[in-house]
Amino acid sequence: MITKPKGTKDIYGVEAKKWQYVSKVIDEVMEKYNYNFIRIPVFESSELFHRGVGETTDIVTKETYDFTDRGGRSMTLRPEGTAGVVRSYIENKMYGDDNKPTKVYYNYPMYRYERPQAGRYRELTQFGMEILGSDDPLSDAEIISLAVNIYKILGLKEIKVNINSLGDKESRDNYRSVLLNHFKGHEDDLCEDCKERLLKNPLRVLDCKVDGEKEIMKNAPKTTDYLNDASKERFEKVKEYLEVMGVNYEVNPNIVRGLDYYNHTVFEVEAKVEGFGAQNVIGGGGRYNGMVEQLGGPSTPCIGFAAGMDRLMLALEKENVNIPVNESIDLFLLYVNEDEKKTAAYLSNELRMNGFIVETDYMERSLKAQFKQADRLNSKYIAILNSEDLKNNEIKIKNNKTKEEDVISLDALIYYLDEKLALEDCDCEDHSCHCNHA
Ligand code: HAM
């Protein structure tokens, strides 16, 4: 048997319905915030991620799926969405659009060669959003509050937002030298990766999962103590707007994020779900003002966020959030002979085109087995097609729960189902919802 690759999963049945529901809610919320969906390639030239995400990141040094295509080009499966979005922004000259800033979102699989475990996959799905072209602290606050609101709307109760500021280039450079001083003479206490990071990008040392608990890490100077006045002021504004929007957050100076491209605001969202362990970070993002220019576009301030869909789905499940999925159909059409089958074919086509969820038999089942199948599908109504009735242009239709039965004119079927199903879906007592109860 050929099995799925390590770190991937099949999503089907009720689970797939839940994913679709969550994606639909995300689409609806993004529309309210006026973000447009963007579809970018699954693979890009490897250079994009080396230059965009950063040469020293775990993602680029250890986790990319790289391949040489048949034309000898070096390609990489996207490990995240931001670099591809920026490439597309530059290539399609979106910066020339009068409609500023550019607000886009995405929701699709990414690929990282990580050690798989619960909540950590090699094919992971992220939904994310990016605002390109605004440096207003309100755009930072919008992204953070939007992330929080999506989780809230979906029903997650216990989420925590950790925010931090890495400051502008001057603040980062200043902090970088303080940090280098702090680790000077302690290089041997660090893991091999960190020794290398210290040379290339010392900030990333703080993000180490191996050395995280060591004293030298815990005593490390904090980014927020080394912000220059402009960066400090900017961070204060972001916090003010978050407060106006009623977003609960905590400033956590240990948040530096695992990608090289950030400056100023960085943040992560944690789900407080018991037993979730290290995978409770369900999303993260921040400002990346230098990336567009670094990839060959005009200087453009940007901010974004990406959430792990896989982790979000696990969090919803652990918190017992009820995700509405439709596990019933409106009507099952039963038949015995070929003429009746043709009518079933005709009616199922018509009814589906009129918005009803309709099924019939494609398995040469006996009539008895068709009744069973209708039950299995939780069919609200069943119609027994019978040549005699059909000759009189009539159809026998039955409520599959109450077993109440009507014989109606075929021409009235759509009207009949409309009425009955509207009643079924409604539980008001006084017709206040205009449900045609009367
Ligand atoms: P990231 O922190 O690398 O950020 O990923 C965002 C989220 O994706 C994580 O918080 C986590 O929930 C999920 N995730 C990451 N790796 C895995 C995995 N192997 N399995 C399951 N879930 C995973 C970014 O990707 C940035 N592009 C975010 C961003 C957008 N920054 C600015 N704009």
Short mmCIF file of C-alpha atoms and ligand atoms in Angstrom, two decimals:
data_model
loop_
_atom_site.label_atom_id
_atom_site.label_comp_id
_atom_site.label_asym_id
_atom_site.label_seq_id
_atom_site.Cartn_x
_atom_site.Cartn_y
_atom_site.Cartn_z
CA MET A 1 0.00 0.00 0.00
CA ILE A 2 1.26 3.46 -0.83
CA THR A 3 0.85 5.68 2.22
CA LYS A 4 0.79 9.46 2.57
CA PRO A 5 4.14 11.21 3.12
CA LYS A 6 5.21 11.80 6.73
CA GLY A 7 3.85 15.05 8.14
CA THR A 8 0.86 15.27 5.77
CA LYS A 9 -2.75 14.34 6.35
CA ASP A 10 -5.95 13.47 4.56
CA ILE A 11 -8.92 15.60 5.53
CA TYR A 12 -12.29 14.20 4.57
CA GLY A 13 -15.85 13.58 5.77
CA VAL A 14 -17.08 15.69 8.68
CA GLU A 15 -13.57 17.05 9.32
CA ALA A 16 -13.43 18.41 5.77
CA LYS A 17 -16.84 20.04 6.29
CA LYS A 18 -15.52 21.71 9.42
CA TRP A 19 -12.47 23.04 7.54
CA GLN A 20 -14.75 24.41 4.85
CA TYR A 21 -16.98 26.08 7.40
CA VAL A 22 -14.00 27.73 9.11
CA SER A 23 -12.59 28.87 5.75
CA LYS A 24 -15.98 30.34 4.86
CA VAL A 25 -16.09 32.32 8.10
CA ILE A 26 -12.56 33.58 7.38
CA ASP A 27 -13.66 34.67 3.87
CA GLU A 28 -16.64 36.53 5.33
CA VAL A 29 -14.59 38.33 7.97
CA MET A 30 -11.87 39.26 5.46
CA GLU A 31 -14.50 40.74 3.17
CA LYS A 32 -15.74 42.98 6.00
CA TYR A 33 -12.19 44.23 6.54
CA ASN A 34 -11.88 44.79 2.78
CA TYR A 35 -9.03 42.34 2.07
CA ASN A 36 -8.83 40.73 -1.38
CA PHE A 37 -7.93 37.09 -1.83
CA ILE A 38 -4.57 36.50 -3.53
CA ARG A 39 -3.46 33.24 -5.17
CA ILE A 40 0.29 32.82 -5.60
CA PRO A 41 2.30 29.82 -6.85
CA VAL A 42 2.99 26.79 -4.67
CA PHE A 43 6.63 26.95 -5.78
CA GLU A 44 8.86 29.94 -6.37
CA SER A 45 12.50 30.35 -7.26
CA SER A 46 14.59 29.36 -4.21
CA GLU A 47 16.32 32.73 -4.21
CA LEU A 48 13.06 34.44 -3.18
CA PHE A 49 13.00 32.65 0.16
CA HIS A 50 16.73 33.01 0.75
CA ARG A 51 16.51 36.76 0.22
CA GLY A 52 13.01 37.29 1.59
CA VAL A 53 12.71 35.03 4.62
CA GLY A 54 16.41 35.15 5.58
CA GLU A 55 19.53 33.03 5.22
CA THR A 56 19.86 32.36 8.96
CA THR A 57 16.30 31.25 9.69
CA ASP A 58 15.54 27.63 10.56
CA ILE A 59 12.98 27.70 7.78
CA VAL A 60 15.55 28.44 5.08
CA THR A 61 18.54 26.55 6.49
CA LYS A 62 16.76 23.34 7.51
CA GLU A 63 13.16 23.21 6.45
CA THR A 64 12.62 24.08 2.81
CA TYR A 65 11.54 21.57 0.20
CA ASP A 66 13.99 22.39 -2.59
CA PHE A 67 14.16 20.81 -6.00
CA THR A 68 15.78 21.41 -9.34
CA ASP A 69 13.23 21.49 -12.14
CA ARG A 70 13.79 19.84 -15.52
CA GLY A 71 15.18 23.10 -16.83
CA GLY A 72 17.86 23.11 -14.12
CA ARG A 73 16.26 25.92 -12.10
CA SER A 74 16.43 25.87 -8.32
CA MET A 75 12.88 25.89 -6.96
CA THR A 76 11.35 25.79 -3.47
CA LEU A 77 7.87 24.86 -2.25
CA ARG A 78 6.60 27.93 -0.39
CA PRO A 79 7.30 27.57 3.37
CA GLU A 80 5.13 30.64 4.13
CA GLY A 81 3.09 33.22 2.24
CA THR A 82 4.68 36.60 2.89
CA ALA A 83 7.70 36.40 0.56
CA GLY A 84 5.49 35.21 -2.35
CA VAL A 85 2.96 37.98 -1.74
CA VAL A 86 5.76 40.56 -1.76
CA ARG A 87 7.21 39.09 -4.97
CA SER A 88 3.76 39.33 -6.57
CA TYR A 89 3.26 42.90 -5.26
CA ILE A 90 6.51 43.98 -6.93
CA GLU A 91 6.13 41.96 -10.14
CA ASN A 92 2.56 43.17 -10.73
CA LYS A 93 3.46 46.75 -9.75
CA MET A 94 0.65 46.84 -7.20
CA TYR A 95 2.52 49.72 -5.55
CA GLY A 96 1.39 51.87 -8.50
CA ASP A 97 -2.28 51.32 -7.65
CA ASP A 98 -4.11 54.47 -6.48
CA ASN A 99 -6.03 52.34 -4.07
CA LYS A 100 -3.65 52.27 -1.11
CA PRO A 101 -2.75 50.38 1.00
CA THR A 102 -2.92 46.96 -0.67
CA LYS A 103 -4.78 44.53 1.60
CA VAL A 104 -4.62 40.84 0.67
CA TYR A 105 -5.25 37.49 2.32
CA TYR A 106 -4.61 33.83 1.56
CA ASN A 107 -5.51 30.41 2.90
CA TYR A 108 -3.54 27.46 1.54
CA PRO A 109 -0.86 24.85 2.23
CA MET A 110 2.77 25.67 2.95
CA TYR A 111 5.67 23.21 3.15
CA ARG A 112 8.28 22.90 5.89
CA TYR A 113 10.54 19.92 6.48
CA GLU A 114 9.98 19.84 10.25
CA ARG A 115 9.88 16.97 12.73
CA PRO A 116 6.19 16.06 12.62
CA GLN A 117 4.12 15.85 15.81
CA ALA A 118 0.63 16.87 16.97
CA GLY A 119 0.07 20.38 15.59
CA ARG A 120 3.29 20.35 13.56
CA TYR A 121 3.20 19.14 9.98
CA ARG A 122 5.30 19.18 6.85
CA GLU A 123 2.32 20.23 4.78
CA LEU A 124 0.64 22.87 6.94
CA THR A 125 -2.17 25.20 6.02
CA GLN A 126 -1.95 28.87 6.86
CA PHE A 127 -4.43 31.65 6.45
CA GLY A 128 -2.74 34.99 6.51
CA MET A 129 -3.21 38.62 5.63
CA GLU A 130 -0.86 41.40 4.64
CA ILE A 131 -1.20 45.19 4.45
CA LEU A 132 1.34 46.56 1.98
CA GLY A 133 1.98 50.29 1.73
CA SER A 134 1.03 51.68 5.13
CA ASP A 135 3.28 52.59 8.04
CA ASP A 136 0.40 53.88 10.15
CA PRO A 137 0.41 52.25 13.62
CA LEU A 138 -3.34 51.84 13.10
CA SER A 139 -2.54 49.22 10.43
CA ASP A 140 -0.52 47.26 13.03
CA ALA A 141 -3.46 47.45 15.42
CA GLU A 142 -5.90 46.44 12.66
CA ILE A 143 -3.94 43.30 11.81
CA ILE A 144 -3.67 42.29 15.47
CA SER A 145 -7.34 42.95 16.22
CA LEU A 146 -8.42 41.21 13.01
CA ALA A 147 -6.45 38.10 14.00
CA VAL A 148 -8.03 38.15 17.46
CA ASN A 149 -11.52 38.76 16.09
CA ILE A 150 -11.37 35.79 13.72
CA TYR A 151 -10.46 33.50 16.61
CA LYS A 152 -13.24 35.03 18.73
CA ILE A 153 -15.87 34.76 15.99
CA LEU A 154 -14.94 31.11 15.51
CA GLY A 155 -15.56 30.54 19.21
CA LEU A 156 -12.08 30.22 20.78
CA LYS A 157 -12.42 31.52 24.31
CA GLU A 158 -8.96 31.48 25.80
CA ILE A 159 -6.48 33.26 23.58
CA LYS A 160 -3.53 35.37 24.61
CA VAL A 161 -1.86 38.00 22.43
CA ASN A 162 1.81 38.67 23.11
CA ILE A 163 3.24 41.75 21.43
CA ASN A 164 6.70 43.26 21.28
CA SER A 165 8.62 45.85 19.31
CA LEU A 166 12.00 45.27 17.69
CA GLY A 167 12.17 48.94 16.72
CA ASP A 168 13.56 50.55 13.59
CA LYS A 169 16.99 49.83 12.08
CA GLU A 170 18.83 52.14 14.47
CA SER A 171 17.18 50.50 17.51
CA ARG A 172 17.81 47.02 16.16
CA ASP A 173 21.49 47.76 15.43
CA ASN A 174 21.90 49.25 18.89
CA TYR A 175 20.23 46.23 20.50
CA ARG A 176 22.27 43.88 18.35
CA SER A 177 25.58 45.18 19.73
CA VAL A 178 24.27 45.08 23.32
CA LEU A 179 23.20 41.49 22.74
CA LEU A 180 26.55 40.52 21.24
CA ASN A 181 28.26 41.96 24.31
CA HIS A 182 25.96 39.96 26.55
CA PHE A 183 26.88 36.68 24.92
CA LYS A 184 30.61 37.51 24.57
CA GLY A 185 32.66 34.89 26.40
CA HIS A 186 29.61 32.61 26.75
CA GLU A 187 29.66 31.23 23.23
CA ASP A 188 30.55 27.76 24.47
CA ASP A 189 27.35 27.64 26.57
CA LEU A 190 25.30 27.85 23.38
CA CYS A 191 24.21 25.14 20.96
CA GLU A 192 25.94 24.82 17.59
CA ASP A 193 23.07 26.58 15.77
CA CYS A 194 23.21 29.53 18.16
CA LYS A 195 26.97 29.90 17.76
CA GLU A 196 26.29 30.34 14.07
CA ARG A 197 23.31 32.64 14.66
CA LEU A 198 25.45 34.82 16.90
CA LEU A 199 27.66 35.52 13.91
CA LYS A 200 24.89 36.05 11.37
CA ASN A 201 21.82 37.32 13.24
CA PRO A 202 22.17 37.47 17.04
CA LEU A 203 18.47 38.28 17.61
CA ARG A 204 17.62 34.80 16.44
CA VAL A 205 19.56 33.35 19.39
CA LEU A 206 16.69 34.49 21.63
CA ASP A 207 14.34 32.33 19.59
CA CYS A 208 16.32 29.13 20.25
CA LYS A 209 14.30 26.16 21.40
CA VAL A 210 17.38 24.31 22.68
CA ASP A 211 19.04 27.01 24.80
CA GLY A 212 15.81 28.78 25.82
CA GLU A 213 15.93 27.79 29.51
CA LYS A 214 19.61 28.68 30.15
CA GLU A 215 20.39 31.56 32.56
CA ILE A 216 22.36 33.43 29.90
CA MET A 217 19.20 33.51 27.78
CA LYS A 218 16.90 34.46 30.62
CA ASN A 219 19.17 37.38 31.61
CA ALA A 220 19.47 38.63 28.06
CA PRO A 221 18.76 42.36 27.55
CA LYS A 222 15.25 43.18 26.34
CA THR A 223 14.48 44.70 22.95
CA THR A 224 12.07 47.23 24.45
CA ASP A 225 14.85 48.74 26.62
CA TYR A 226 16.80 49.69 23.51
CA LEU A 227 14.16 51.33 21.34
CA ASN A 228 14.97 54.86 20.19
CA ASP A 229 12.39 57.60 20.83
CA ALA A 230 10.68 57.32 17.44
CA SER A 231 10.31 53.53 17.79
CA LYS A 232 9.10 53.87 21.37
CA GLU A 233 6.53 56.45 20.34
CA ARG A 234 5.36 54.25 17.49
CA PHE A 235 4.94 51.24 19.78
CA GLU A 236 2.94 53.38 22.23
CA LYS A 237 0.57 54.38 19.41
CA VAL A 238 0.01 50.73 18.41
CA LYS A 239 -0.86 49.92 22.01
CA GLU A 240 -3.20 52.93 22.25
CA TYR A 241 -5.14 51.82 19.17
CA LEU A 242 -5.32 48.26 20.49
CA GLU A 243 -6.82 49.61 23.70
CA VAL A 244 -9.37 51.69 21.77
CA MET A 245 -10.38 48.50 19.94
CA GLY A 246 -10.65 46.57 23.21
CA VAL A 247 -7.90 44.07 22.32
CA ASN A 248 -6.34 42.40 25.36
CA TYR A 249 -2.60 41.99 24.93
CA GLU A 250 0.54 41.52 26.94
CA VAL A 251 3.92 43.03 26.09
CA ASN A 252 6.39 40.15 26.00
CA PRO A 253 9.98 41.17 25.19
CA ASN A 254 10.93 37.56 24.43
CA ILE A 255 8.89 37.56 21.22
CA VAL A 256 11.47 38.01 18.44
CA ARG A 257 9.86 35.62 15.89
CA GLY A 258 11.57 32.97 13.81
CA LEU A 259 11.92 34.90 10.56
CA ASP A 260 14.52 37.56 9.75
CA TYR A 261 12.32 40.13 8.11
CA TYR A 262 10.67 41.84 11.08
CA ASN A 263 11.06 45.30 12.54
CA HIS A 264 8.88 47.36 14.92
CA THR A 265 5.74 45.41 15.90
CA VAL A 266 5.92 41.62 16.28
CA PHE A 267 3.23 39.48 17.88
CA GLU A 268 2.05 35.94 18.50
CA VAL A 269 -1.30 34.50 19.47
CA GLU A 270 -1.45 31.61 21.89
CA ALA A 271 -4.43 29.37 22.47
CA LYS A 272 -4.72 28.43 26.10
CA VAL A 273 -5.68 24.86 25.46
CA GLU A 274 -4.74 22.19 28.00
CA GLY A 275 -2.51 19.43 26.69
CA PHE A 276 -1.55 21.49 23.69
CA GLY A 277 2.10 21.80 24.69
CA ALA A 278 4.53 23.72 22.53
CA GLN A 279 2.12 23.91 19.60
CA ASN A 280 -0.18 26.40 21.33
CA VAL A 281 1.10 29.29 19.19
CA ILE A 282 -1.74 29.41 16.71
CA GLY A 283 -0.53 32.43 14.78
CA GLY A 284 2.10 35.09 14.49
CA GLY A 285 3.09 38.12 12.49
CA GLY A 286 4.63 41.53 12.48
CA ARG A 287 5.93 44.47 10.50
CA TYR A 288 8.42 43.96 7.69
CA ASN A 289 9.21 47.40 6.31
CA GLY A 290 12.40 46.36 4.49
CA MET A 291 11.30 43.34 2.45
CA VAL A 292 9.78 45.00 -0.62
CA GLU A 293 12.91 47.08 -1.16
CA GLN A 294 15.20 44.13 -0.45
CA LEU A 295 13.44 42.15 -3.16
CA GLY A 296 13.83 44.93 -5.71
CA GLY A 297 10.68 47.06 -5.23
CA PRO A 298 10.26 50.60 -3.95
CA SER A 299 10.58 51.18 -0.21
CA THR A 300 7.19 50.01 1.15
CA PRO A 301 6.14 49.57 4.77
CA CYS A 302 4.19 46.35 5.40
CA ILE A 303 2.60 44.36 8.18
CA GLY A 304 1.00 40.91 8.23
CA PHE A 305 -0.07 37.87 10.14
CA ALA A 306 -0.43 34.15 9.47
CA ALA A 307 -2.37 31.57 11.43
CA GLY A 308 -1.88 27.83 11.43
CA MET A 309 -5.19 26.35 10.28
CA ASP A 310 -4.21 22.88 11.49
CA ARG A 311 -3.52 24.20 14.98
CA LEU A 312 -6.64 26.34 14.92
CA MET A 313 -8.78 23.28 14.08
CA LEU A 314 -7.14 21.33 16.92
CA ALA A 315 -7.74 24.21 19.33
CA LEU A 316 -11.41 24.43 18.33
CA GLU A 317 -11.75 20.70 18.90
CA LYS A 318 -9.97 20.79 22.28
CA GLU A 319 -12.21 23.65 23.42
CA ASN A 320 -15.28 21.69 22.26
CA VAL A 321 -16.40 24.52 20.01
CA ASN A 322 -19.47 23.48 18.08
CA ILE A 323 -18.80 23.89 14.34
CA PRO A 324 -22.07 23.68 12.44
CA VAL A 325 -21.90 21.11 9.66
CA ASN A 326 -24.80 19.96 7.59
CA GLU A 327 -25.17 16.23 7.91
CA SER A 328 -28.55 15.88 6.25
CA ILE A 329 -30.07 16.16 2.80
CA ASP A 330 -33.44 17.59 1.75
CA LEU A 331 -34.84 14.78 -0.36
CA PHE A 332 -34.07 11.22 -1.46
CA LEU A 333 -35.78 10.01 -4.63
CA LEU A 334 -36.62 6.27 -4.60
CA TYR A 335 -37.52 4.29 -7.71
CA VAL A 336 -37.86 0.72 -8.99
CA ASN A 337 -38.13 0.60 -12.78
CA GLU A 338 -36.29 2.37 -15.63
CA ASP A 339 -39.08 4.91 -16.33
CA GLU A 340 -39.14 5.90 -12.68
CA LYS A 341 -35.34 6.12 -12.72
CA LYS A 342 -35.50 8.57 -15.65
CA THR A 343 -37.94 10.70 -13.68
CA ALA A 344 -35.54 10.53 -10.72
CA ALA A 345 -32.76 11.73 -13.03
CA TYR A 346 -34.93 14.58 -14.33
CA LEU A 347 -36.21 15.64 -10.91
CA SER A 348 -32.87 15.46 -9.11
CA ASN A 349 -31.40 17.71 -11.80
CA GLU A 350 -34.27 20.22 -11.60
CA LEU A 351 -34.38 20.30 -7.82
CA ARG A 352 -30.62 20.72 -7.42
CA MET A 353 -30.71 23.59 -9.89
CA ASN A 354 -33.39 25.12 -7.65
CA GLY A 355 -31.20 24.93 -4.57
CA PHE A 356 -32.25 21.68 -2.88
CA ILE A 357 -29.87 18.98 -1.62
CA VAL A 358 -31.09 15.88 -3.43
CA GLU A 359 -29.90 12.30 -3.71
CA THR A 360 -31.07 9.20 -5.51
CA ASP A 361 -29.77 5.67 -5.99
CA TYR A 362 -26.80 4.79 -8.21
CA MET A 363 -26.11 1.36 -6.70
CA GLU A 364 -28.99 -0.74 -8.07
CA ARG A 365 -30.35 -1.02 -4.54
CA SER A 366 -33.63 -2.76 -3.73
CA LEU A 367 -36.44 -0.45 -2.63
CA LYS A 368 -35.87 -1.56 0.96
CA ALA A 369 -32.16 -0.73 0.72
CA GLN A 370 -33.03 2.68 -0.79
CA PHE A 371 -35.17 3.47 2.29
CA LYS A 372 -32.17 2.54 4.44
CA GLN A 373 -29.86 4.71 2.38
CA ALA A 374 -32.25 7.67 2.76
CA ASP A 375 -32.09 7.16 6.54
CA ARG A 376 -28.31 6.89 6.45
CA LEU A 377 -28.15 10.26 4.67
CA ASN A 378 -30.60 11.81 7.19
CA SER A 379 -32.93 12.74 4.37
CA LYS A 380 -35.60 15.13 5.61
CA TYR A 381 -38.05 14.03 2.91
CA ILE A 382 -38.30 11.01 0.69
CA ALA A 383 -40.22 10.74 -2.59
CA ILE A 384 -41.29 7.35 -3.81
CA LEU A 385 -41.56 7.48 -7.59
CA ASN A 386 -44.22 5.17 -8.83
CA SER A 387 -45.21 4.72 -12.50
CA GLU A 388 -48.94 4.86 -11.70
CA ASP A 389 -48.62 8.18 -9.82
CA LEU A 390 -46.33 9.58 -12.50
CA LYS A 391 -48.92 8.83 -15.21
CA ASN A 392 -51.26 11.14 -13.30
CA ASN A 393 -48.49 13.69 -12.97
CA GLU A 394 -48.33 13.00 -9.22
CA ILE A 395 -45.67 12.14 -6.70
CA LYS A 396 -45.81 10.57 -3.23
CA ILE A 397 -43.69 12.49 -0.73
CA LYS A 398 -43.09 11.64 2.88
CA ASN A 399 -41.62 13.44 5.87
CA ASN A 400 -38.93 10.94 6.84
CA LYS A 401 -39.21 11.75 10.55
CA THR A 402 -42.96 12.11 11.20
CA LYS A 403 -43.78 9.69 8.32
CA GLU A 404 -46.58 12.07 7.29
CA GLU A 405 -47.30 11.50 3.64
CA ASP A 406 -48.76 13.67 0.85
CA VAL A 407 -49.54 12.96 -2.76
CA ILE A 408 -48.94 16.14 -4.72
CA SER A 409 -48.85 17.31 -8.31
CA LEU A 410 -45.35 17.04 -9.80
CA ASP A 411 -45.63 20.70 -10.81
CA ALA A 412 -46.03 21.69 -7.16
CA LEU A 413 -42.95 19.82 -5.91
CA ILE A 414 -40.61 22.80 -5.69
CA TYR A 415 -43.21 24.96 -3.98
CA TYR A 416 -44.11 22.10 -1.60
CA LEU A 417 -40.46 21.46 -0.58
CA ASP A 418 -39.80 25.18 -0.19
CA GLU A 419 -42.70 25.53 2.24
CA LYS A 420 -42.01 22.38 4.22
CA LEU A 421 -38.26 22.91 4.56
CA ALA A 422 -38.71 26.54 5.62
CA LEU A 423 -40.97 25.28 8.41
CA GLU A 424 -38.48 22.58 9.40
CA ASP A 425 -35.59 25.02 9.63
CA CYS A 426 -37.52 27.40 11.82
CA ASP A 427 -38.25 27.07 15.51
CA CYS A 428 -40.08 30.31 16.13
CA GLU A 429 -43.54 30.06 17.62
CA ASP A 430 -45.16 33.28 16.50
CA HIS A 431 -44.02 33.57 12.86
CA SER A 432 -41.82 36.48 13.90
CA CYS A 433 -39.13 35.29 11.50
CA HIS A 434 -41.53 35.48 8.50
CA CYS A 435 -41.17 31.75 8.01
CA ASN A 436 -44.55 31.20 6.33
CA HIS A 437 -45.67 29.20 9.36
CA ALA A 438 -49.24 30.28 8.78
P1 HAM B 1 5.19 31.67 11.28
O1 HAM B 1 5.25 32.05 12.73
O2 HAM B 1 6.34 30.95 10.72
O3 HAM B 1 4.91 33.02 10.48
O4 HAM B 1 3.90 30.81 11.01
C1 HAM B 1 2.61 31.27 11.38
C2 HAM B 1 1.81 30.16 12.03
O5 HAM B 1 1.77 29.01 11.19
C3 HAM B 1 2.42 29.62 13.33
O6 HAM B 1 2.08 30.45 14.43
C4 HAM B 1 1.77 28.26 13.44
O7 HAM B 1 0.46 28.39 14.00
C5 HAM B 1 1.64 27.84 11.97
N1 HAM B 1 2.71 26.89 11.65
C6 HAM B 1 4.00 27.16 11.35
N2 HAM B 1 4.68 26.02 11.10
C7 HAM B 1 3.80 25.00 11.25
C8 HAM B 1 3.87 23.56 11.12
N3 HAM B 1 4.98 22.96 10.76
N4 HAM B 1 2.75 22.84 11.36
C9 HAM B 1 1.60 23.44 11.70
N5 HAM B 1 1.47 24.79 11.82
C10 HAM B 1 2.54 25.55 11.61
C11 HAM B 1 4.85 33.11 9.12
O8 HAM B 1 4.75 32.17 8.40
C12 HAM B 1 4.81 34.54 8.61
N6 HAM B 1 4.71 34.48 7.14
C13 HAM B 1 3.66 35.31 9.21
C14 HAM B 1 3.57 36.69 8.69
C15 HAM B 1 2.72 37.15 7.75
N7 HAM B 1 4.32 37.71 9.05
C16 HAM B 1 3.98 38.78 8.37
N8 HAM B 1 3.02 38.43 7.56
#
